[in-house]
Short mmCIF file of C-alpha atoms and ligand atoms in Angstrom, two decimals:
data_model
loop_
_atom_site.label_atom_id
_atom_site.label_comp_id
_atom_site.label_asym_id
_atom_site.label_seq_id
_atom_site.Cartn_x
_atom_site.Cartn_y
_atom_site.Cartn_z
CA MET A 1 43.78 57.49 -68.97
CA SER A 2 40.92 55.27 -70.18
CA GLU A 3 38.71 53.42 -67.75
CA ILE A 4 38.50 49.67 -68.37
CA VAL A 5 35.39 47.50 -68.20
CA ILE A 6 34.67 43.81 -68.17
CA SER A 7 32.12 43.57 -70.97
CA GLY A 8 31.53 39.81 -71.05
CA THR A 9 32.36 36.51 -69.38
CA GLY A 10 32.07 32.88 -70.46
CA LEU A 11 32.26 29.46 -68.87
CA TYR A 12 32.98 26.03 -70.29
CA THR A 13 31.91 23.12 -68.07
CA PRO A 14 33.04 19.62 -69.11
CA PRO A 15 30.04 17.33 -69.75
CA ASN A 16 30.96 14.65 -67.17
CA ALA A 17 30.64 15.07 -63.41
CA ILE A 18 31.92 12.80 -60.63
CA SER A 19 30.08 12.74 -57.30
CA ASN A 20 31.91 12.22 -54.01
CA ASP A 21 30.37 8.75 -53.73
CA GLU A 22 31.65 7.71 -57.17
CA LEU A 23 35.13 9.06 -56.43
CA VAL A 24 35.31 7.44 -52.99
CA LYS A 25 34.10 4.08 -54.35
CA ALA A 26 36.94 4.01 -56.90
CA PHE A 27 39.50 5.20 -54.33
CA ASN A 28 38.44 2.60 -51.75
CA GLN A 29 38.62 -0.17 -54.36
CA TYR A 30 42.16 0.99 -55.18
CA VAL A 31 42.99 0.90 -51.43
CA ASP A 32 41.57 -2.63 -51.03
CA ASN A 33 43.54 -3.85 -54.06
CA PHE A 34 46.73 -2.23 -52.75
CA ASN A 35 46.35 -3.68 -49.24
CA GLU A 36 45.59 -7.14 -50.64
CA ASP A 37 48.53 -7.04 -53.06
CA ASN A 38 50.87 -5.93 -50.25
CA GLN A 39 49.43 -8.05 -47.44
CA GLY A 40 52.77 -9.73 -46.69
CA ALA A 41 54.73 -6.47 -46.47
CA ILE A 42 51.97 -4.88 -44.37
CA GLU A 43 51.92 -7.81 -41.94
CA ALA A 44 55.71 -7.66 -41.71
CA GLY A 45 55.43 -3.96 -40.81
CA GLN A 46 57.43 -2.95 -43.89
CA ILE A 47 54.69 -0.70 -45.28
CA GLN A 48 51.61 0.94 -43.80
CA PRO A 49 48.18 -0.18 -45.06
CA LEU A 50 46.25 2.51 -46.92
CA ALA A 51 43.05 3.90 -45.34
CA HIS A 52 39.66 4.39 -46.95
CA SER A 53 38.37 7.82 -47.98
CA SER A 54 34.83 8.95 -47.15
CA SER A 55 32.20 11.22 -48.72
CA GLU A 56 31.22 12.51 -45.27
CA PHE A 57 34.79 13.69 -44.60
CA ILE A 58 35.06 15.35 -48.00
CA LEU A 59 31.84 17.31 -47.61
CA LYS A 60 32.58 18.37 -44.03
CA ALA A 61 36.26 19.29 -44.59
CA SER A 62 35.82 21.06 -47.92
CA GLY A 63 32.15 21.66 -48.87
CA ILE A 64 32.70 19.78 -52.14
CA LYS A 65 29.91 17.49 -53.42
CA SER A 66 31.01 16.87 -57.00
CA ARG A 67 33.38 17.99 -59.73
CA TYR A 68 33.38 18.15 -63.56
CA VAL A 69 36.25 16.43 -65.32
CA VAL A 70 37.60 16.10 -68.83
CA GLY A 71 38.40 12.35 -68.60
CA LYS A 72 36.00 10.58 -66.22
CA ASP A 73 36.52 6.88 -67.02
CA GLY A 74 40.24 6.69 -66.23
CA ILE A 75 39.79 8.54 -62.93
CA LEU A 76 37.20 6.02 -61.75
CA ASP A 77 39.14 2.95 -62.86
CA PRO A 78 41.03 1.66 -59.76
CA GLU A 79 43.73 0.32 -62.07
CA VAL A 80 44.25 3.70 -63.74
CA MET A 81 43.29 6.53 -61.33
CA MET A 82 43.96 9.41 -63.71
CA PRO A 83 42.15 11.06 -66.60
CA LEU A 84 42.84 9.44 -69.96
CA ILE A 85 42.88 12.13 -72.62
CA PRO A 86 43.93 10.96 -76.10
CA GLU A 87 46.75 12.93 -77.74
CA ARG A 88 45.70 15.02 -80.76
CA ASP A 89 47.30 15.94 -84.05
CA ASN A 90 49.25 19.19 -83.92
CA ASP A 91 46.97 20.80 -86.50
CA LYS A 92 43.85 20.28 -84.33
CA PRO A 93 42.97 22.48 -81.34
CA SER A 94 44.55 21.07 -78.19
CA VAL A 95 42.26 20.04 -75.33
CA MET A 96 42.94 23.18 -73.30
CA ILE A 97 42.33 25.41 -76.29
CA GLU A 98 39.13 23.63 -77.24
CA MET A 99 37.82 24.41 -73.73
CA ALA A 100 39.03 28.00 -74.10
CA MET A 101 37.32 28.35 -77.49
CA HIS A 102 33.94 27.46 -75.94
CA ALA A 103 34.37 29.88 -73.03
CA ALA A 104 35.74 32.63 -75.30
CA ASP A 105 32.83 32.30 -77.72
CA GLN A 106 30.35 32.80 -74.87
CA ALA A 107 32.28 35.76 -73.42
CA LEU A 108 32.65 37.49 -76.80
CA LYS A 109 28.94 37.04 -77.57
CA ALA A 110 28.07 38.54 -74.16
CA ALA A 111 30.35 41.48 -74.96
CA GLY A 112 28.74 41.89 -78.40
CA ARG A 113 32.14 41.31 -79.99
CA SER A 114 33.59 38.96 -82.58
CA PRO A 115 36.99 37.22 -82.45
CA GLU A 116 38.41 39.62 -85.06
CA ASP A 117 37.99 42.46 -82.53
CA VAL A 118 40.39 40.75 -80.11
CA ASP A 119 43.97 42.08 -80.22
CA LEU A 120 45.27 40.71 -76.90
CA ILE A 121 44.87 37.19 -75.50
CA ILE A 122 46.22 36.06 -72.16
CA CYS A 123 45.97 32.35 -71.35
CA ALA A 124 46.34 32.29 -67.58
CA ALA A 125 46.17 28.93 -65.81
CA SER A 126 47.88 26.82 -63.17
CA ASN A 127 49.32 24.44 -65.73
CA MET A 128 49.86 24.56 -69.48
CA GLN A 129 49.47 21.54 -71.69
CA ARG A 130 52.92 22.18 -73.17
CA PRO A 131 55.63 24.80 -72.80
CA TYR A 132 55.54 26.10 -76.38
CA PRO A 133 54.17 27.34 -78.68
CA ALA A 134 52.16 29.36 -76.15
CA MET A 135 48.58 28.16 -75.64
CA ALA A 136 47.37 31.75 -76.11
CA VAL A 137 48.96 31.97 -79.56
CA GLU A 138 47.19 28.74 -80.54
CA LEU A 139 43.87 30.23 -79.38
CA GLN A 140 44.61 33.42 -81.33
CA HIS A 141 45.12 31.28 -84.43
CA PHE A 142 42.02 29.10 -84.05
CA ILE A 143 39.57 31.93 -83.33
CA GLY A 144 41.11 34.32 -85.89
CA ALA A 145 42.18 37.09 -83.51
CA LYS A 146 45.00 39.54 -84.21
CA GLY A 147 47.64 41.41 -82.17
CA LEU A 148 49.52 39.55 -79.46
CA ALA A 149 48.94 36.60 -77.17
CA PHE A 150 50.88 35.08 -74.28
CA ASP A 151 50.61 32.58 -71.40
CA MET A 152 51.05 33.19 -67.72
CA ASN A 153 50.89 31.02 -64.62
CA VAL A 154 50.30 32.18 -61.06
CA ALA A 155 48.53 28.95 -59.96
CA CYS A 156 45.09 29.67 -58.46
CA SER A 157 45.61 33.40 -58.92
CA SER A 158 46.24 33.16 -62.65
CA ALA A 159 42.85 34.65 -63.61
CA THR A 160 43.02 37.75 -61.42
CA PHE A 161 46.67 38.32 -62.37
CA GLY A 162 45.65 37.90 -66.04
CA ILE A 163 42.72 40.33 -65.72
CA ALA A 164 44.92 42.90 -63.94
CA ASN A 165 47.60 42.62 -66.61
CA ALA A 166 45.06 42.88 -69.42
CA ALA A 167 43.54 45.99 -67.81
CA ALA A 168 46.99 47.58 -67.44
CA MET A 169 47.86 46.87 -71.09
CA LEU A 170 44.54 48.30 -72.28
CA LYS A 171 45.06 51.42 -70.14
CA ALA A 172 48.56 51.81 -71.57
CA GLY A 173 47.17 51.60 -75.11
CA SER A 174 49.03 48.35 -75.96
CA ALA A 175 45.75 46.79 -77.13
CA LYS A 176 42.07 47.65 -77.52
CA LEU A 177 40.20 44.47 -76.67
CA ALA A 178 41.52 41.74 -74.39
CA LEU A 179 40.41 38.17 -73.89
CA VAL A 180 41.65 36.39 -70.75
CA VAL A 181 41.06 32.62 -70.71
CA ASN A 182 41.61 30.19 -67.82
CA PRO A 183 41.50 26.58 -69.03
CA GLU A 184 42.06 24.49 -65.91
CA ILE A 185 42.50 20.72 -66.27
CA CYS A 186 43.32 20.26 -62.59
CA SER A 187 42.52 16.54 -62.82
CA GLY A 188 45.68 16.21 -64.94
CA HIS A 189 47.94 17.21 -62.06
CA LEU A 190 45.96 15.72 -59.19
CA ASN A 191 47.09 12.48 -57.55
CA PHE A 192 43.87 10.43 -57.38
CA ARG A 193 45.72 7.85 -55.23
CA ASP A 194 46.33 10.41 -52.47
CA ARG A 195 43.60 10.27 -49.78
CA ASP A 196 44.39 13.78 -48.51
CA SER A 197 43.79 15.50 -51.83
CA HIS A 198 42.05 13.15 -54.30
CA PHE A 199 38.75 15.01 -53.91
CA ILE A 200 39.91 18.61 -54.12
CA PHE A 201 39.95 19.58 -57.80
CA GLY A 202 37.79 19.73 -60.91
CA ASP A 203 38.12 20.99 -64.49
CA ALA A 204 36.55 24.05 -66.17
CA CYS A 205 37.48 27.05 -68.29
CA THR A 206 36.48 30.68 -67.86
CA ALA A 207 36.88 33.63 -70.22
CA THR A 208 36.74 37.38 -69.58
CA VAL A 209 36.54 40.17 -72.17
CA LEU A 210 37.97 43.56 -71.22
CA GLU A 211 37.92 46.79 -73.20
CA ARG A 212 38.06 50.56 -72.81
CA ALA A 213 34.85 51.95 -71.33
CA GLU A 214 34.41 54.35 -74.26
CA ASP A 215 34.46 51.46 -76.74
CA ALA A 216 32.17 49.05 -74.86
CA SER A 217 28.59 48.57 -76.03
CA SER A 218 27.45 45.42 -74.18
CA ALA A 219 24.24 45.50 -72.16
CA GLU A 220 26.09 44.68 -68.95
CA GLN A 221 29.44 46.25 -68.04
CA TRP A 222 31.62 46.09 -64.94
CA LEU A 223 34.06 48.93 -64.36
CA VAL A 224 37.46 47.72 -63.11
CA LYS A 225 37.89 50.05 -60.10
CA GLY A 226 41.12 48.61 -58.73
CA GLU A 227 43.56 45.71 -58.85
CA LYS A 228 45.81 44.49 -56.06
CA LEU A 229 48.10 41.50 -56.53
CA ILE A 230 50.46 40.01 -53.97
CA THR A 231 52.84 37.05 -53.70
CA GLN A 232 54.73 35.52 -50.80
CA PHE A 233 56.87 32.39 -51.22
CA SER A 234 55.66 29.15 -49.63
CA ASN A 235 56.40 25.46 -50.17
CA ASN A 236 53.05 24.45 -48.70
CA ILE A 237 51.41 24.02 -52.13
CA ARG A 238 53.82 22.65 -54.66
CA ASN A 239 54.10 20.72 -57.93
CA ASN A 240 57.65 19.83 -59.03
CA PHE A 241 56.72 18.51 -62.47
CA GLY A 242 58.89 20.11 -65.10
CA PHE A 243 61.22 19.76 -68.04
CA LEU A 244 64.22 18.96 -65.83
CA ASN A 245 62.53 15.89 -64.27
CA ARG A 246 64.20 13.56 -66.76
CA THR A 247 67.61 14.84 -65.68
CA ALA A 248 67.05 13.22 -62.25
CA PRO A 249 65.48 9.94 -63.40
CA GLU A 250 65.47 8.39 -59.91
CA HIS A 251 62.93 11.04 -58.81
CA GLN A 252 60.95 11.27 -62.03
CA PHE A 253 57.82 9.65 -60.57
CA ASP A 254 57.99 10.89 -56.96
CA ARG A 255 54.63 12.06 -55.60
CA ASP A 256 55.72 15.72 -55.69
CA LYS A 257 55.56 15.59 -59.51
CA LEU A 258 51.83 16.03 -59.01
CA PHE A 259 49.98 18.45 -56.68
CA VAL A 260 51.05 18.20 -53.02
CA GLN A 261 50.07 20.44 -50.15
CA GLU A 262 50.07 20.96 -46.39
CA GLY A 263 46.34 21.71 -46.30
CA ARG A 264 46.15 22.77 -42.66
CA LYS A 265 49.10 25.17 -42.97
CA VAL A 266 47.65 26.62 -46.18
CA PHE A 267 44.34 27.20 -44.43
CA LYS A 268 45.98 28.92 -41.43
CA GLU A 269 48.36 31.11 -43.41
CA VAL A 270 46.21 32.08 -46.38
CA VAL A 271 43.00 33.08 -44.54
CA PRO A 272 44.60 36.07 -42.68
CA MET A 273 46.64 37.06 -45.74
CA VAL A 274 43.56 37.23 -47.96
CA SER A 275 41.27 38.84 -45.37
CA GLU A 276 43.86 41.59 -44.91
CA LEU A 277 44.28 42.00 -48.67
CA ILE A 278 40.55 42.45 -49.33
CA SER A 279 39.98 44.69 -46.28
CA SER A 280 42.89 46.99 -47.14
CA GLU A 281 41.76 47.23 -50.77
CA LEU A 282 38.23 48.18 -49.72
CA ALA A 283 39.57 50.73 -47.18
CA ARG A 284 41.93 52.24 -49.77
CA GLN A 285 39.04 52.72 -52.18
CA GLY A 286 36.51 53.71 -49.49
CA LEU A 287 34.09 51.03 -50.71
CA THR A 288 31.68 48.59 -49.09
CA PRO A 289 31.19 45.43 -51.14
CA ASN A 290 27.80 44.07 -52.18
CA ARG A 291 29.42 40.81 -53.25
CA LEU A 292 32.54 38.73 -52.67
CA TRP A 293 33.34 36.36 -55.53
CA LEU A 294 35.99 34.39 -53.66
CA HIS A 295 38.38 31.71 -54.84
CA GLN A 296 36.62 28.37 -54.51
CA ALA A 297 38.95 26.02 -52.63
CA ASN A 298 37.25 25.31 -49.33
CA ILE A 299 33.89 26.43 -47.93
CA ASN A 300 35.28 26.91 -44.42
CA MET A 301 38.06 29.17 -45.73
CA ASN A 302 35.52 31.31 -47.56
CA LEU A 303 33.24 31.59 -44.52
CA PHE A 304 36.21 32.75 -42.41
CA ILE A 305 37.40 35.28 -44.98
CA ALA A 306 33.93 36.73 -45.60
CA ARG A 307 33.30 37.02 -41.84
CA LYS A 308 36.60 38.82 -41.31
CA VAL A 309 36.01 41.24 -44.19
CA LEU A 310 32.35 42.03 -43.42
CA GLY A 311 32.61 41.83 -39.61
CA ARG A 312 29.68 39.38 -39.61
CA ASP A 313 28.58 36.19 -41.35
CA ALA A 314 28.01 36.62 -45.07
CA SER A 315 24.74 35.47 -46.60
CA ASP A 316 24.85 32.90 -49.41
CA ALA A 317 24.12 35.70 -51.87
CA GLU A 318 26.93 37.93 -50.57
CA ALA A 319 29.65 35.26 -50.91
CA PRO A 320 28.35 32.79 -53.49
CA VAL A 321 29.59 29.20 -53.50
CA ILE A 322 30.20 27.15 -56.64
CA LEU A 323 32.76 24.73 -55.19
CA ASP A 324 30.01 22.38 -54.03
CA GLU A 325 29.29 21.59 -57.70
CA TYR A 326 32.67 22.34 -59.35
CA ALA A 327 35.22 21.63 -56.54
CA ASN A 328 38.41 23.71 -56.75
CA THR A 329 38.96 24.67 -60.39
CA SER A 330 42.07 26.66 -59.49
CA SER A 331 42.11 30.05 -61.23
CA ALA A 332 38.68 29.57 -62.82
CA GLY A 333 36.84 29.37 -59.48
CA SER A 334 36.34 33.03 -58.57
CA VAL A 335 35.49 33.85 -62.19
CA ILE A 336 32.87 31.06 -62.27
CA ALA A 337 31.34 32.61 -59.13
CA PHE A 338 31.36 36.05 -60.84
CA HIS A 339 29.94 34.60 -64.06
CA LYS A 340 27.06 32.76 -62.36
CA HIS A 341 26.18 35.05 -59.47
CA ARG A 342 25.90 38.68 -60.51
CA SER A 343 22.67 39.09 -62.50
CA ASP A 344 20.74 40.31 -59.43
CA LEU A 345 23.11 43.23 -58.75
CA ASN A 346 22.23 46.82 -59.67
CA SER A 347 24.03 49.71 -61.29
CA GLY A 348 26.54 51.16 -58.79
CA ASP A 349 26.89 47.90 -56.84
CA VAL A 350 30.45 46.90 -55.97
CA GLY A 351 32.06 43.48 -55.79
CA ILE A 352 35.48 41.89 -55.39
CA ILE A 353 36.78 39.00 -57.48
CA CYS A 354 39.43 37.45 -55.25
CA SER A 355 41.76 34.52 -55.88
CA PHE A 356 44.34 32.87 -53.63
CA GLY A 357 46.55 29.83 -53.75
CA ALA A 358 49.97 28.46 -54.54
CA GLY A 359 52.93 30.79 -54.52
CA TYR A 360 51.43 31.96 -52.19
CA SER A 361 49.60 34.31 -54.50
CA ALA A 362 46.47 36.38 -54.08
CA GLY A 363 44.70 38.84 -56.33
CA CYS A 364 41.78 41.24 -55.86
CA ILE A 365 39.89 42.88 -58.72
CA THR A 366 37.34 45.45 -57.53
CA VAL A 367 34.48 45.93 -59.99
CA GLN A 368 31.42 48.19 -60.07
CA LYS A 369 28.34 47.65 -62.21
CA ARG A 370 27.77 50.52 -64.65
N1 LIG B 401 38.69 10.65 -46.13
C1 LIG B 401 38.58 10.42 -44.79
N2 LIG B 401 39.45 10.96 -43.89
C2 LIG B 401 40.46 11.72 -44.37
C3 LIG B 401 40.62 11.98 -45.75
C4 LIG B 401 39.70 11.41 -46.64
N3 LIG B 401 39.77 11.61 -47.98
N4 LIG B 401 41.70 12.77 -45.91
C5 LIG B 401 42.22 13.00 -44.68
N5 LIG B 401 41.46 12.36 -43.75
C6 LIG B 401 41.66 12.34 -42.30
C7 LIG B 401 43.11 12.59 -41.93
O1 LIG B 401 43.85 11.40 -41.95
C8 LIG B 401 42.99 13.17 -40.54
O2 LIG B 401 42.80 12.13 -39.63
P1 LIG B 401 43.45 12.22 -38.13
O3 LIG B 401 42.77 13.41 -37.50
O4 LIG B 401 43.09 10.91 -37.53
O5 LIG B 401 44.91 12.46 -38.34
C9 LIG B 401 41.66 13.94 -40.58
O6 LIG B 401 40.93 13.39 -41.69
C10 LIG B 401 41.88 15.42 -40.81
O7 LIG B 401 42.77 15.63 -41.94
P2 LIG B 401 43.26 17.06 -42.36
O8 LIG B 401 43.82 17.77 -41.19
O9 LIG B 401 44.14 16.92 -43.57
O10 LIG B 401 41.85 17.70 -42.81
P3 LIG B 401 41.45 19.19 -42.92
O11 LIG B 401 40.31 19.41 -42.02
O12 LIG B 401 42.61 20.14 -42.83
O13 LIG B 401 40.89 19.27 -44.42
C11 LIG B 401 41.60 20.12 -46.56
C12 LIG B 401 41.75 19.02 -45.51
C13 LIG B 401 40.18 20.05 -47.10
C14 LIG B 401 42.60 19.85 -47.67
C15 LIG B 401 41.84 21.49 -45.92
O14 LIG B 401 43.01 21.50 -45.15
C16 LIG B 401 41.93 22.62 -46.94
O15 LIG B 401 41.09 22.81 -47.79
N6 LIG B 401 42.96 23.44 -46.83
C17 LIG B 401 43.16 24.57 -47.75
C18 LIG B 401 43.76 24.04 -48.97
C19 LIG B 401 43.76 25.01 -50.09
O16 LIG B 401 42.97 25.91 -50.21
N7 LIG B 401 44.68 24.81 -50.96
C20 LIG B 401 44.74 25.59 -52.11
C21 LIG B 401 45.43 24.77 -53.08
S1 LIG B 401 44.93 25.09 -54.63
C22 LIG B 401 46.03 26.08 -55.49
O17 LIG B 401 46.68 26.93 -55.06
C23 LIG B 401 46.14 25.78 -56.91
C24 LIG B 401 47.27 24.90 -57.17
C25 LIG B 401 47.28 24.56 -58.59
C26 LIG B 401 46.15 23.66 -58.99
C27 LIG B 401 46.48 22.24 -58.79
C28 LIG B 401 45.54 21.38 -59.54
C29 LIG B 401 45.74 19.91 -59.20
#
């Protein structure tokens, strides 16, 4: 059976960033407006006043300093508090696919390939702009690829699940050259009025090109040595937005129609699950990692996981961090870390791309530089 390599990656970063201070200023203005508007009800004890957010808390609790977003102005307007992204004509690339086109172009160039070489596209992300036609088929159309294309969603683990599925299909001979894209517009499903989570997410898109080792000709190649994917049901990260919402109109705008989570429980339950997953994968393959490209949700989570896996604290180089600049970009996070932090590694070096999040879901892709 053919060996599979990652022969190129790409990253699209939206042009506008929001710092913690900017985000907190808008949030606190919203809080002041709310408390003023509801002063009577608050004084009568009918509703609780809202509390301010703080940049110090955000940095300490999560490690996040800023995030890139697709629609900055709406998010920072205390009267709006969400990205405003104009609707487009159906014959133009949708917003998600425009992001994917940028990332795909970079990844294909790195792989020394052109779009016509692509015969499998997987669009793997934690939310799709629409249910159908599939986003991946739209991308196939706009870049001029052939073969087949489909969407998949495993929340934060969408990229690793997408890469593993692409590798399996290439091994099986179903396609010759795969493009996996992860357009994440997390700001679209984040509740910017929720103090507990308003700071967590950002937007970005990653792309990964995979092909059979015997076909690859790019200067830099990463052999896919192993894939391990797991899921375990949990309600602790949930988003109940869906096509049936209008059938229960009284709940259509409840807060669970955006991202909600029990952050503490997620932290406690996911850290051991992921540490065990990575450690058992490394033991099974008899490998010691030179690098851990971990999912980028929370700096403290990553420090814990890296310490558990390595048996000591990881250096910044061993477990690179991009969440300080990007925040949590859901499935794109571990691929951004891989994309930005691998050029110093040598032939034979081993690393793990590891995602974890809602579902729960977790995925490990072990790669070795050729
Ligand atoms: N400013 C100031 N204080 C605050 C704020 C704030 N913004 N928010 C909370 N506080 C206060 C709380 O009220 C609390 O006060 P008190 O102690 O008086 O009760 C105190 O700070 C501590 O609050 P928490 O216990 O909530 O704080 P934590 O230390 O647990 O940190 C985190 C919160 C950062 C959310 C942390 O729990 C965490 O990161 N957990 C892991 C979460 C995680 O990794 N989730 C993954 C979800 S992502 C995923 O799977 C993808 C889903 C699909 C993408 C969705 C896109 C939108």
